[in-house]
Structures are given as C-alpha cells and as structure tokens.
Amino acid sequence: MRTEQEMYDLILSVARENDRIRGVYLNGSRANPNAKKDCLQDFDIVYIVTGLEPFLKNPKWIDIFGERVIMQTPEAMNVFPPSMKGRFPYLIQLMDGNRIDLCLIPISQKEQYISEDKMTILLLDKDEPQRKLSKSTDEDYWIKPPTQDEFSEYCNEFWWVSTYVAKGLWRNEILYATEHLNGICRSMLLHILSWKAGLKTNFKVSVGKCGKYLEQYIKKEEWDAFIHSFGNGDVEQTWDALFTVCNLFSKNARMIAFHFNFNYDVKEEEKVITYLNQLRALPKDATSF
C-alpha cells in the first residue's frame, strides 16, 4: 500500500504536470482535524480545471493513479441522473487499498466551491500561489439544534412508519418490515440521538456520516440497545427490535421535548404502541383486526 505521503506526491505531481489543472483541494475526513486517522481514509480530492471536456474525451488519463479494483463515475450513469451541476467525480478504489474520490470542478466554479465547505485544505493553487484558506474545521457538519417543526415531523414520521413495520411482520413480509425499520425508523431515531449528543456537547460536534461517531456521546446501554436492535431475518426477533427502537425513541424524544420546551404528542405515541401490541398479538388467520 502506498503511504499517505506517496499518494499526496502523486496527486500533486499529476496536477503540476497538467496545465489544465489549476488547483488542488482536499476535503473529507483527511481534512477533518477531529477525525480518527487510519489507512482506509479516502483521499477526497478536487482538481480545479480549465474545462472538463479534455479529461472526459480521454478516459484513460485516470489510469495514472494506479491499478483499480473498481471505479464509478456517477455523472456518466443513466440510472442515477446527473446532479452535480457541471462537476465530474471519479470514485476510485485502487488495488493497493487506497481510495481516491476525485472531483473535477470548472474554474468558473472555483470561488463557489471554496465557500461551500469549511472543511477544506488548499494543496495547490497555480494562479494564486500565495492564497491561504482559514484553518480546516468540521463546523459545517456540527449537529444543529432542532426546531419545533423538525422535531414534530421526525416524531410523526417515526411513529407512522413503525406501523408499516408491524404490518410487514404480521404478514411475515420480512424484507418489507426490515426495510422500513432500518431505513426510516432507525434514521428518525438517529436524528433524536444526534440531538441528544448535541445537548451533551453544546452542539459543537459532528456525529459523522451515518452517525459513525455517535457511540462517543450516548450512554453505553443506549448504544448497546441501538446496535442490538438490528433484525436478523427472524420475525419474532424483528418484533423485539421494533419495540426496542420504539422505547429508545420514546425516552429520548421526551427528553428532547422537555429540554427545548417542545410539544410532543404523547397520545399519538401511546396509541401507536397500543396498535403495535395488538397487531403482534393478532392471529395470523384473523379476518379482521
């Protein structure tokens, strides 16, 4: 595996040798002073270029970074429509274990790009060699305090979708049930737990992508319950997981509501819990509820 320094040397040498590349920037976890460092961190690199066309017309130019396991170019895919407004990313997993997420950005968007994310490090600027950026910080990713509307809508979404999970479990439709449990209910719970982490840290931390740092900011018993609530494909175990998630949500949503003096629809929660229990007890051959 090439070292971090070897990778930076390669990334910068490619830029220096190509006059169409005018600047190089670093984003992502390697630009985050609070991120845990390891050998699998991506190199999230931006090349500021005079134009995309010469690069896109010569797809082999990217081979200079080394032999690949796999590469994805989302803006060139048909299933997922282009969404980056004139920017072009290459997501590259290299055989030596390194990964580069390289994005080409037209020079006309340079200032806009720089202003988008405070977690950015300037590695090279050919046109403004003396330019300096403010110290990289993950401030843009810190947890934001909720508003009443956000809180209420996340709570309503959680309790509403929990009924989908229960219906899927009663029908033995485990894929349907787990998709809603893990995809939506757990996402709503993650918001609630993130706000709790925010309260603990005065909203000056990020819990990371997919909440990967959340464990540091909640009680061990809550973290263990959260982790152990993932269904394993067994219907009864997934019922248990649903109620574990509901209990975690209820406890922490009430705490958030109390702290911010928010309204929380306790009656809605209680009625949904009653419904879930009734549906779990309903015989599989029942013809009515």
mmCIF file of C-alpha atoms in Angstrom:
data_model
loop_
_atom_site.group_PDB
_atom_site.id
_atom_site.type_symbol
_atom_site.label_atom_id
_atom_site.label_comp_id
_atom_site.label_asym_id
_atom_site.label_seq_id
_atom_site.Cartn_x
_atom_site.Cartn_y
_atom_site.Cartn_z
ATOM 1 C CA MET A 1 0.000 0.000 0.000
ATOM 2 C CA ARG A 2 1.393 3.387 -0.952
ATOM 3 C CA THR A 3 1.838 5.700 2.010
ATOM 4 C CA GLU A 4 -0.164 8.851 2.594
ATOM 5 C CA GLN A 5 2.800 10.968 1.504
ATOM 6 C CA GLU A 6 3.279 8.923 -1.658
ATOM 7 C CA MET A 7 -0.368 9.447 -2.535
ATOM 8 C CA TYR A 8 -0.178 13.207 -1.956
ATOM 9 C CA ASP A 9 3.002 13.350 -4.040
ATOM 10 C CA LEU A 10 1.248 11.520 -6.888
ATOM 11 C CA ILE A 11 -1.905 13.647 -6.690
ATOM 12 C CA LEU A 12 0.129 16.850 -6.778
ATOM 13 C CA SER A 13 2.547 15.691 -9.499
ATOM 14 C CA VAL A 14 -0.377 14.860 -11.795
ATOM 15 C CA ALA A 15 -1.701 18.377 -11.214
ATOM 16 C CA ARG A 16 1.646 20.099 -11.700
ATOM 17 C CA GLU A 17 2.301 18.284 -14.975
ATOM 18 C CA ASN A 18 -1.090 19.136 -16.494
ATOM 19 C CA ASP A 19 -1.576 22.789 -17.336
ATOM 20 C CA ARG A 20 -5.348 22.313 -17.445
ATOM 21 C CA ILE A 21 -5.363 21.586 -13.703
ATOM 22 C CA ARG A 22 -5.120 24.936 -11.907
ATOM 23 C CA GLY A 23 -5.711 23.980 -8.279
ATOM 24 C CA VAL A 24 -5.900 21.051 -5.855
ATOM 25 C CA TYR A 25 -8.005 20.897 -2.701
ATOM 26 C CA LEU A 26 -8.617 18.284 -0.021
ATOM 27 C CA ASN A 27 -11.966 17.598 1.664
ATOM 28 C CA GLY A 28 -13.420 14.770 3.709
ATOM 29 C CA SER A 29 -12.051 13.017 6.761
ATOM 30 C CA ARG A 30 -8.402 13.712 5.904
ATOM 31 C CA ALA A 31 -9.236 17.413 6.135
ATOM 32 C CA ASN A 32 -11.087 16.956 9.423
ATOM 33 C CA PRO A 33 -8.862 17.666 12.446
ATOM 34 C CA ASN A 34 -11.281 15.708 14.656
ATOM 35 C CA ALA A 35 -11.493 12.555 12.526
ATOM 36 C CA LYS A 36 -9.776 9.379 13.635
ATOM 37 C CA LYS A 37 -6.909 8.631 11.270
ATOM 38 C CA ASP A 38 -6.457 5.251 9.617
ATOM 39 C CA CYS A 39 -5.129 3.740 6.389
ATOM 40 C CA LEU A 40 -8.580 3.371 4.808
ATOM 41 C CA GLN A 41 -9.498 7.048 4.813
ATOM 42 C CA ASP A 42 -10.435 8.262 1.346
ATOM 43 C CA PHE A 43 -8.424 10.920 -0.413
ATOM 44 C CA ASP A 44 -11.251 13.349 -1.201
ATOM 45 C CA ILE A 45 -9.547 15.482 -3.837
ATOM 46 C CA VAL A 46 -10.768 18.330 -6.018
ATOM 47 C CA TYR A 47 -8.984 19.382 -9.191
ATOM 48 C CA ILE A 48 -9.908 22.875 -10.373
ATOM 49 C CA VAL A 49 -9.694 22.611 -14.169
ATOM 50 C CA THR A 50 -9.956 24.964 -17.137
ATOM 51 C CA GLY A 51 -12.601 22.679 -18.637
ATOM 52 C CA LEU A 52 -13.954 19.153 -18.308
ATOM 53 C CA GLU A 53 -14.039 18.168 -21.970
ATOM 54 C CA PRO A 54 -10.353 17.247 -22.496
ATOM 55 C CA PHE A 55 -10.499 14.898 -19.494
ATOM 56 C CA LEU A 56 -13.811 13.309 -20.497
ATOM 57 C CA LYS A 57 -12.624 12.735 -24.078
ATOM 58 C CA ASN A 58 -9.603 10.806 -22.766
ATOM 59 C CA PRO A 59 -10.977 8.368 -20.160
ATOM 60 C CA LYS A 60 -7.585 6.644 -19.793
ATOM 61 C CA TRP A 61 -5.982 9.699 -18.197
ATOM 62 C CA ILE A 62 -7.231 8.488 -14.812
ATOM 63 C CA ASP A 63 -5.098 5.325 -15.085
ATOM 64 C CA ILE A 64 -2.112 7.279 -13.810
ATOM 65 C CA PHE A 65 -3.309 6.796 -10.235
ATOM 66 C CA GLY A 66 -2.745 3.040 -10.396
ATOM 67 C CA GLU A 67 -4.477 -0.264 -10.967
ATOM 68 C CA ARG A 68 -8.101 -0.201 -9.905
ATOM 69 C CA VAL A 69 -10.372 -2.671 -8.183
ATOM 70 C CA ILE A 70 -13.401 -0.724 -9.386
ATOM 71 C CA MET A 71 -14.371 2.789 -10.387
ATOM 72 C CA GLN A 72 -17.664 4.664 -10.551
ATOM 73 C CA THR A 73 -18.431 7.875 -12.434
ATOM 74 C CA PRO A 74 -21.901 8.850 -11.151
ATOM 75 C CA GLU A 75 -22.356 11.789 -13.547
ATOM 76 C CA ALA A 76 -21.944 9.445 -16.541
ATOM 77 C CA MET A 77 -24.524 6.925 -15.325
ATOM 78 C CA ASN A 78 -28.069 6.633 -16.672
ATOM 79 C CA VAL A 79 -29.761 5.008 -13.692
ATOM 80 C CA PHE A 80 -28.776 7.922 -11.438
ATOM 81 C CA PRO A 81 -29.327 11.201 -13.328
ATOM 82 C CA PRO A 82 -26.542 13.835 -13.222
ATOM 83 C CA SER A 83 -26.862 16.027 -10.147
ATOM 84 C CA MET A 84 -23.562 17.852 -9.683
ATOM 85 C CA LYS A 85 -24.229 20.822 -11.973
ATOM 86 C CA GLY A 86 -21.207 20.695 -14.220
ATOM 87 C CA ARG A 87 -18.815 18.901 -11.888
ATOM 88 C CA PHE A 88 -17.482 15.411 -12.601
ATOM 89 C CA PRO A 89 -16.436 12.907 -9.897
ATOM 90 C CA TYR A 90 -14.354 9.754 -10.231
ATOM 91 C CA LEU A 91 -14.790 7.339 -7.311
ATOM 92 C CA ILE A 92 -11.726 5.106 -7.459
ATOM 93 C CA GLN A 93 -10.870 2.076 -5.334
ATOM 94 C CA LEU A 94 -7.262 1.161 -6.023
ATOM 95 C CA MET A 95 -5.748 -2.308 -5.810
ATOM 96 C CA ASP A 96 -3.224 -1.235 -3.171
ATOM 97 C CA GLY A 97 -6.026 -0.359 -0.727
ATOM 98 C CA ASN A 98 -6.038 3.392 -1.268
ATOM 99 C CA ARG A 99 -9.186 5.132 -2.455
ATOM 100 C CA ILE A 100 -9.432 8.452 -4.265
ATOM 101 C CA ASP A 101 -12.691 10.326 -4.650
ATOM 102 C CA LEU A 102 -11.565 12.822 -7.265
ATOM 103 C CA CYS A 103 -13.852 15.590 -8.473
ATOM 104 C CA LEU A 104 -13.166 17.847 -11.444
ATOM 105 C CA ILE A 105 -14.620 21.333 -10.968
ATOM 106 C CA PRO A 106 -14.544 24.003 -13.682
ATOM 107 C CA ILE A 107 -12.501 27.060 -12.799
ATOM 108 C CA SER A 108 -15.647 29.169 -13.204
ATOM 109 C CA GLN A 109 -16.986 27.468 -10.042
ATOM 110 C CA LYS A 110 -13.778 27.803 -8.023
ATOM 111 C CA GLU A 111 -14.884 30.545 -5.625
ATOM 112 C CA GLN A 112 -18.293 28.961 -5.161
ATOM 113 C CA TYR A 113 -16.664 25.634 -4.318
ATOM 114 C CA ILE A 114 -14.242 27.186 -1.802
ATOM 115 C CA SER A 115 -17.117 28.863 0.051
ATOM 116 C CA GLU A 116 -19.193 25.685 0.296
ATOM 117 C CA ASP A 117 -17.290 23.766 2.954
ATOM 118 C CA LYS A 118 -15.073 24.987 5.810
ATOM 119 C CA MET A 119 -13.529 21.519 5.995
ATOM 120 C CA THR A 120 -11.249 22.240 3.041
ATOM 121 C CA ILE A 121 -7.453 22.335 2.730
ATOM 122 C CA LEU A 122 -5.676 24.040 -0.153
ATOM 123 C CA LEU A 123 -2.889 21.856 -1.542
ATOM 124 C CA LEU A 124 -2.001 23.793 -4.691
ATOM 125 C CA ASP A 125 -3.117 26.956 -6.481
ATOM 126 C CA LYS A 126 -1.171 27.731 -9.659
ATOM 127 C CA ASP A 127 -2.923 31.042 -10.262
ATOM 128 C CA GLU A 128 -2.796 32.362 -6.688
ATOM 129 C CA PRO A 129 0.253 30.660 -5.142
ATOM 130 C CA GLN A 130 0.125 32.890 -2.057
ATOM 131 C CA ARG A 131 -3.531 32.182 -1.349
ATOM 132 C CA LYS A 132 -4.377 30.760 2.085
ATOM 133 C CA LEU A 133 -7.608 29.365 3.444
ATOM 134 C CA SER A 134 -8.869 29.512 7.001
ATOM 135 C CA LYS A 135 -7.922 26.534 9.152
ATOM 136 C CA SER A 136 -9.970 23.481 8.194
ATOM 137 C CA THR A 137 -12.832 22.755 10.589
ATOM 138 C CA ASP A 138 -15.790 20.367 10.656
ATOM 139 C CA GLU A 139 -18.030 23.190 11.920
ATOM 140 C CA ASP A 140 -20.357 22.915 8.918
ATOM 141 C CA TYR A 141 -21.162 19.335 9.997
ATOM 142 C CA TRP A 142 -21.900 20.051 13.647
ATOM 143 C CA ILE A 143 -25.273 18.910 14.883
ATOM 144 C CA LYS A 144 -27.818 21.714 14.624
ATOM 145 C CA PRO A 145 -30.424 22.258 17.368
ATOM 146 C CA PRO A 146 -33.880 21.186 16.200
ATOM 147 C CA THR A 147 -36.837 23.451 15.613
ATOM 148 C CA GLN A 148 -40.294 22.544 16.874
ATOM 149 C CA ASP A 149 -41.398 21.707 13.321
ATOM 150 C CA GLU A 150 -38.401 19.464 12.658
ATOM 151 C CA PHE A 151 -38.863 17.669 15.944
ATOM 152 C CA SER A 152 -42.596 17.132 15.440
ATOM 153 C CA GLU A 153 -42.212 15.929 11.870
ATOM 154 C CA TYR A 154 -39.433 13.456 12.706
ATOM 155 C CA CYS A 155 -41.529 12.108 15.573
ATOM 156 C CA ASN A 156 -44.622 11.775 13.413
ATOM 157 C CA GLU A 157 -42.611 10.045 10.675
ATOM 158 C CA PHE A 158 -41.140 7.580 13.153
ATOM 159 C CA TRP A 159 -44.455 6.577 14.687
ATOM 160 C CA TRP A 160 -46.220 6.494 11.326
ATOM 161 C CA VAL A 161 -43.632 4.241 9.674
ATOM 162 C CA SER A 162 -43.496 1.934 12.700
ATOM 163 C CA THR A 163 -46.997 0.786 11.703
ATOM 164 C CA TYR A 164 -45.603 -0.281 8.313
ATOM 165 C CA VAL A 165 -43.007 -2.402 10.109
ATOM 166 C CA ALA A 166 -45.682 -4.060 12.222
ATOM 167 C CA LYS A 167 -47.900 -4.776 9.222
ATOM 168 C CA GLY A 168 -44.988 -6.340 7.371
ATOM 169 C CA LEU A 169 -44.120 -8.522 10.362
ATOM 170 C CA TRP A 170 -47.712 -9.699 10.828
ATOM 171 C CA ARG A 171 -47.740 -10.740 7.166
ATOM 172 C CA ASN A 172 -44.302 -12.403 7.503
ATOM 173 C CA GLU A 173 -43.013 -9.942 4.878
ATOM 174 C CA ILE A 174 -39.609 -9.638 6.492
ATOM 175 C CA LEU A 175 -37.981 -7.662 3.664
ATOM 176 C CA TYR A 176 -40.753 -5.058 3.724
ATOM 177 C CA ALA A 177 -40.623 -4.837 7.509
ATOM 178 C CA THR A 178 -36.860 -4.538 7.852
ATOM 179 C CA GLU A 179 -36.620 -2.009 5.014
ATOM 180 C CA HIS A 180 -38.932 0.347 6.910
ATOM 181 C CA LEU A 181 -37.409 -0.422 10.304
ATOM 182 C CA ASN A 182 -33.793 0.015 9.281
ATOM 183 C CA GLY A 183 -34.274 2.533 6.508
ATOM 184 C CA ILE A 184 -36.700 5.033 8.030
ATOM 185 C CA CYS A 185 -37.458 4.372 11.700
ATOM 186 C CA ARG A 186 -33.809 3.990 12.552
ATOM 187 C CA SER A 187 -32.993 7.150 10.599
ATOM 188 C CA MET A 188 -35.523 9.124 12.638
ATOM 189 C CA LEU A 189 -34.112 7.650 15.863
ATOM 190 C CA LEU A 190 -30.619 8.638 14.738
ATOM 191 C CA HIS A 191 -31.775 12.254 14.479
ATOM 192 C CA ILE A 192 -33.126 12.119 18.028
ATOM 193 C CA LEU A 193 -29.941 10.554 19.411
ATOM 194 C CA SER A 194 -27.834 13.061 17.495
ATOM 195 C CA TRP A 195 -29.723 15.935 19.120
ATOM 196 C CA LYS A 196 -29.033 14.292 22.459
ATOM 197 C CA ALA A 197 -25.323 14.220 21.568
ATOM 198 C CA GLY A 198 -25.635 17.874 20.612
ATOM 199 C CA LEU A 199 -27.067 18.747 24.009
ATOM 200 C CA LYS A 200 -24.182 16.967 25.704
ATOM 201 C CA THR A 201 -21.580 18.919 23.708
ATOM 202 C CA ASN A 202 -23.306 22.302 23.331
ATOM 203 C CA PHE A 203 -23.846 21.455 19.647
ATOM 204 C CA LYS A 204 -20.149 21.710 18.797
ATOM 205 C CA VAL A 205 -19.539 18.229 17.381
ATOM 206 C CA SER A 206 -20.379 16.133 14.360
ATOM 207 C CA VAL A 207 -21.534 12.535 14.811
ATOM 208 C CA GLY A 208 -20.144 11.736 11.364
ATOM 209 C CA LYS A 209 -21.642 10.165 8.289
ATOM 210 C CA CYS A 210 -24.383 7.677 9.224
ATOM 211 C CA GLY A 211 -23.783 8.560 12.886
ATOM 212 C CA LYS A 212 -20.489 6.670 12.973
ATOM 213 C CA TYR A 213 -19.194 8.694 15.962
ATOM 214 C CA LEU A 214 -22.455 8.591 17.911
ATOM 215 C CA GLU A 215 -21.172 5.947 20.339
ATOM 216 C CA GLN A 216 -18.908 8.563 21.942
ATOM 217 C CA TYR A 217 -21.821 10.755 23.001
ATOM 218 C CA ILE A 218 -24.577 8.493 24.366
ATOM 219 C CA LYS A 219 -24.751 6.075 27.259
ATOM 220 C CA LYS A 220 -23.314 2.612 26.735
ATOM 221 C CA GLU A 221 -26.627 0.903 27.480
ATOM 222 C CA GLU A 222 -28.370 3.023 24.861
ATOM 223 C CA TRP A 223 -25.662 2.341 22.301
ATOM 224 C CA ASP A 224 -25.818 -1.384 23.010
ATOM 225 C CA ALA A 225 -29.609 -1.385 22.684
ATOM 226 C CA PHE A 226 -29.379 0.542 19.417
ATOM 227 C CA ILE A 227 -26.810 -1.846 17.934
ATOM 228 C CA HIS A 228 -28.579 -4.993 19.129
ATOM 229 C CA SER A 229 -31.900 -3.842 17.684
ATOM 230 C CA PHE A 230 -30.979 -4.723 14.125
ATOM 231 C CA GLY A 231 -33.192 -7.532 12.852
ATOM 232 C CA ASN A 232 -31.578 -10.806 11.797
ATOM 233 C CA GLY A 233 -34.313 -12.021 9.437
ATOM 234 C CA ASP A 234 -36.339 -13.722 12.170
ATOM 235 C CA VAL A 235 -39.861 -12.303 12.520
ATOM 236 C CA GLU A 236 -40.087 -12.530 16.304
ATOM 237 C CA GLN A 237 -36.615 -11.110 16.789
ATOM 238 C CA THR A 238 -37.540 -8.230 14.488
ATOM 239 C CA TRP A 239 -40.687 -7.591 16.537
ATOM 240 C CA ASP A 240 -38.405 -7.303 19.569
ATOM 241 C CA ALA A 241 -36.122 -4.978 17.597
ATOM 242 C CA LEU A 242 -39.070 -2.757 16.680
ATOM 243 C CA PHE A 243 -40.105 -2.351 20.318
ATOM 244 C CA THR A 244 -36.503 -1.709 21.373
ATOM 245 C CA VAL A 245 -36.280 1.087 18.817
ATOM 246 C CA CYS A 246 -39.655 2.439 19.935
ATOM 247 C CA ASN A 247 -38.544 2.506 23.578
ATOM 248 C CA LEU A 248 -35.307 4.305 22.705
ATOM 249 C CA PHE A 249 -37.197 6.794 20.582
ATOM 250 C CA SER A 250 -39.843 7.467 23.234
ATOM 251 C CA LYS A 251 -37.354 8.005 26.040
ATOM 252 C CA ASN A 252 -35.116 10.352 24.083
ATOM 253 C CA ALA A 253 -37.850 12.235 22.237
ATOM 254 C CA ARG A 254 -39.451 13.082 25.584
ATOM 255 C CA MET A 255 -36.099 14.257 26.887
ATOM 256 C CA ILE A 256 -35.517 16.471 23.829
ATOM 257 C CA ALA A 257 -39.039 17.892 24.120
ATOM 258 C CA PHE A 258 -38.526 18.689 27.807
ATOM 259 C CA HIS A 259 -35.167 20.385 27.216
ATOM 260 C CA PHE A 260 -36.394 22.628 24.386
ATOM 261 C CA ASN A 261 -39.894 23.071 25.796
ATOM 262 C CA PHE A 262 -41.299 21.495 22.629
ATOM 263 C CA ASN A 263 -44.730 19.988 22.234
ATOM 264 C CA TYR A 264 -44.592 16.198 21.974
ATOM 265 C CA ASP A 265 -47.666 14.195 21.029
ATOM 266 C CA VAL A 266 -47.661 11.639 23.818
ATOM 267 C CA LYS A 267 -51.151 10.438 22.925
ATOM 268 C CA GLU A 268 -50.028 9.669 19.381
ATOM 269 C CA GLU A 269 -47.126 7.637 20.725
ATOM 270 C CA GLU A 270 -49.318 5.734 23.179
ATOM 271 C CA LYS A 271 -51.929 4.908 20.554
ATOM 272 C CA VAL A 272 -49.288 3.652 18.133
ATOM 273 C CA ILE A 273 -47.684 1.462 20.803
ATOM 274 C CA THR A 274 -51.113 0.022 21.626
ATOM 275 C CA TYR A 275 -51.710 -0.658 17.937
ATOM 276 C CA LEU A 276 -48.321 -2.370 17.552
ATOM 277 C CA ASN A 277 -49.006 -4.634 20.524
ATOM 278 C CA GLN A 278 -52.468 -5.508 19.242
ATOM 279 C CA LEU A 279 -51.129 -6.345 15.802
ATOM 280 C CA ARG A 280 -48.364 -8.515 17.224
ATOM 281 C CA ALA A 281 -50.977 -10.484 19.184
ATOM 282 C CA LEU A 282 -53.364 -10.792 16.237
ATOM 283 C CA PRO A 283 -53.618 -14.401 14.987
ATOM 284 C CA LYS A 284 -52.207 -14.962 11.514
ATOM 285 C CA ASP A 285 -55.537 -16.330 10.297
ATOM 286 C CA ALA A 286 -57.551 -13.364 11.575
ATOM 287 C CA THR A 287 -60.077 -11.949 9.113
ATOM 288 C CA SER A 288 -60.488 -8.678 10.984
ATOM 289 C CA PHE A 289 -58.478 -6.561 13.420
#
